[in-house]
XYZ file of N, CA and C in Angstrom:
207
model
N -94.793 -28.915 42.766
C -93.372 -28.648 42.842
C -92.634 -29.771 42.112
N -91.743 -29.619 41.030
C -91.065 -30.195 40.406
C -89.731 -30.576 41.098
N -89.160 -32.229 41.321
C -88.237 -32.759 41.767
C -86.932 -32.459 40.409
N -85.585 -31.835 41.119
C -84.864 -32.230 40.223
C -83.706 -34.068 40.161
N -83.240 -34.579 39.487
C -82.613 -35.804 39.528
C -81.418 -35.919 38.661
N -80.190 -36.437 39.517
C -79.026 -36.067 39.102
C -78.368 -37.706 39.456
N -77.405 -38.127 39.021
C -76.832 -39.068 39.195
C -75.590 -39.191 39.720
N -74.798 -39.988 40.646
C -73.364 -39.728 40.317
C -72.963 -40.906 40.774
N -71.458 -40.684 39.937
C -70.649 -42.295 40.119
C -69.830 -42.242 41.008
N -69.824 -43.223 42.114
C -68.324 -42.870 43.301
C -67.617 -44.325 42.729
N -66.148 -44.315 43.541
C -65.205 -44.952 43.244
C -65.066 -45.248 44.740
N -64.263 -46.598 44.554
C -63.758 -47.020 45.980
C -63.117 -46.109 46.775
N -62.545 -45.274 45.820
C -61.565 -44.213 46.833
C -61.952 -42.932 47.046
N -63.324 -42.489 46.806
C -63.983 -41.758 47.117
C -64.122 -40.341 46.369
N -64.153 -40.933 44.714
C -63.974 -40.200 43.703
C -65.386 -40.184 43.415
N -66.146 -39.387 43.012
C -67.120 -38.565 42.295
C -67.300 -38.015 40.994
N -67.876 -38.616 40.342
C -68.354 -37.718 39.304
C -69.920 -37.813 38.938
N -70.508 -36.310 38.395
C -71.638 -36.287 38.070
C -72.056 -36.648 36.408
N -73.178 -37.199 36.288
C -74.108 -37.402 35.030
C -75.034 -36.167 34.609
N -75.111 -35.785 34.273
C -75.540 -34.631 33.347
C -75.328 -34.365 31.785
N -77.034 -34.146 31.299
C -76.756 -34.266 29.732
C -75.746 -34.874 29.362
N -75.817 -36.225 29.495
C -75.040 -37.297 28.480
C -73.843 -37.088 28.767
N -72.703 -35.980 29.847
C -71.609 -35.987 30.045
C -71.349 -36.133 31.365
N -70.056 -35.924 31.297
C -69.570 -36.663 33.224
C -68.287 -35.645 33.232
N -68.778 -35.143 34.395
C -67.537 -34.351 35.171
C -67.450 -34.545 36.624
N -66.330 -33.921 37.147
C -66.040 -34.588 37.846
C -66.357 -33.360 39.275
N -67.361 -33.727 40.324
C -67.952 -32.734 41.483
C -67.633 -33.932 42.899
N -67.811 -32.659 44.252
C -67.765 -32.999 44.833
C -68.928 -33.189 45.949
N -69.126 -34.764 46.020
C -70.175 -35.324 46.713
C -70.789 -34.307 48.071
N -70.184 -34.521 49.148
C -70.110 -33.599 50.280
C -70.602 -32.460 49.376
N -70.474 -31.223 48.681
C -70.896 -30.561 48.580
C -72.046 -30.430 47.798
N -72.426 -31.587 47.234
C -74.069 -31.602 46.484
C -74.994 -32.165 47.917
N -74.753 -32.840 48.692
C -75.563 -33.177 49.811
C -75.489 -31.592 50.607
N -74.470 -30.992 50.545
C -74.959 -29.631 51.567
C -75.760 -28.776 50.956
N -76.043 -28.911 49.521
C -76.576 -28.430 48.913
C -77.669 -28.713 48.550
N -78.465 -29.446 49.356
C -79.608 -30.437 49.382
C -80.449 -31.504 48.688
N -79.054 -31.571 48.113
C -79.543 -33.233 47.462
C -79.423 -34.552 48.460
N -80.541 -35.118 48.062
C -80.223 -36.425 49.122
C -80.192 -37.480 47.656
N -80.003 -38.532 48.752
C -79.281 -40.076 48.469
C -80.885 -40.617 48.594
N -80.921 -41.016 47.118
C -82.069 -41.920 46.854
C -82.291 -43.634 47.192
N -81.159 -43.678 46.140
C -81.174 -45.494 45.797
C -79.806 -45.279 45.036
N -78.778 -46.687 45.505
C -77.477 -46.651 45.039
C -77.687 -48.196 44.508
N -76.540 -48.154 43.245
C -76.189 -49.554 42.314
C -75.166 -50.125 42.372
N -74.649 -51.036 42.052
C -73.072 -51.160 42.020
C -73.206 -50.844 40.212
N -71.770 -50.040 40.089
C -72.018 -49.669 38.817
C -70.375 -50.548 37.836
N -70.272 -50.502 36.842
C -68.850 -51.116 36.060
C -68.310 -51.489 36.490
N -66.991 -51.803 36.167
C -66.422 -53.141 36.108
C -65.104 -53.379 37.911
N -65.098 -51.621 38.028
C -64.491 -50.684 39.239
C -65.221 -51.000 40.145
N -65.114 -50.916 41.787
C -65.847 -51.179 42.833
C -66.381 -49.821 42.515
N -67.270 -49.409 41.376
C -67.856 -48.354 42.003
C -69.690 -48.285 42.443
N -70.171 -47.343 42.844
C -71.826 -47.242 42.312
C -72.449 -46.386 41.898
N -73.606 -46.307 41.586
C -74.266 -45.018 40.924
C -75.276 -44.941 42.143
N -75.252 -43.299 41.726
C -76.153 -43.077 42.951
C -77.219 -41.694 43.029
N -78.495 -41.835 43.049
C -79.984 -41.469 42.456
C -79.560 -40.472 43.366
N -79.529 -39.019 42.893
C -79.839 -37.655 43.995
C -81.101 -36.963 43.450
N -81.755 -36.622 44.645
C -82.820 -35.443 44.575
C -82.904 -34.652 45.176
N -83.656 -33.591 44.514
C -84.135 -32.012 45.642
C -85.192 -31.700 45.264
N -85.582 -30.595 45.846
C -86.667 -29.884 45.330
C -86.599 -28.672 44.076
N -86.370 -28.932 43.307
C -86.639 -27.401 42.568
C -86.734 -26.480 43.290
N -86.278 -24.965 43.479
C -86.251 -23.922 43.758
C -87.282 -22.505 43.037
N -87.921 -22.515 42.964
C -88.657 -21.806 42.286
C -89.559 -21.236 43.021
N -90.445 -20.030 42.162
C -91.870 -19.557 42.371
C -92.834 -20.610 42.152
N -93.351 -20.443 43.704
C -94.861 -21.194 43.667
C -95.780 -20.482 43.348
N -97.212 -20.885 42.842
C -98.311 -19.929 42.791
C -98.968 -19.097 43.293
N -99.561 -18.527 42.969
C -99.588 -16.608 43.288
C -98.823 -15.575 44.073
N -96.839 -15.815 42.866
C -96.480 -15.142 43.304
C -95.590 -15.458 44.197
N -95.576 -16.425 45.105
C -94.799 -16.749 46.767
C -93.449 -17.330 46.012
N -92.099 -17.285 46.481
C -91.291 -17.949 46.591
C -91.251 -18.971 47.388
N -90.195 -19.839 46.951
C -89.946 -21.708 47.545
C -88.819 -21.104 48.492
């Protein structure tokens, strides 16, 4: 089973945005954790009180012979 890995930047004030293919938009945290990403490992990131912060899940997919995840 293949992990997917996503990044995102918060702000002191509890701003969000995601990393994806080399661009950044702007999502909401709370709803990528209900969506079952967890909280890996966090950084302090630029020059802003902000940090970056490692999300994972599981891939969703067909497993072998056939079964769904």
């Amino acid at each position: 089973m293949k992990t997917e890995t996503i990044y995102v930047i918060l702000d002191v004030m509890g701003r969000s945005w995601v990393v994806k293919n080399q661009e950044v938009e702007t999502v909401d945290l709370n709803h990528l954790l209900a969506d079952g990403w967890r909280a890996i490992r966090e950084t302090p990131f630029g020059e802003n009180p902000s940090i970056l912060i490692r999300l994972e899940r599981e891939r969703e997919g067909q497993m072998g012979f056939g079964f769904g995840h």
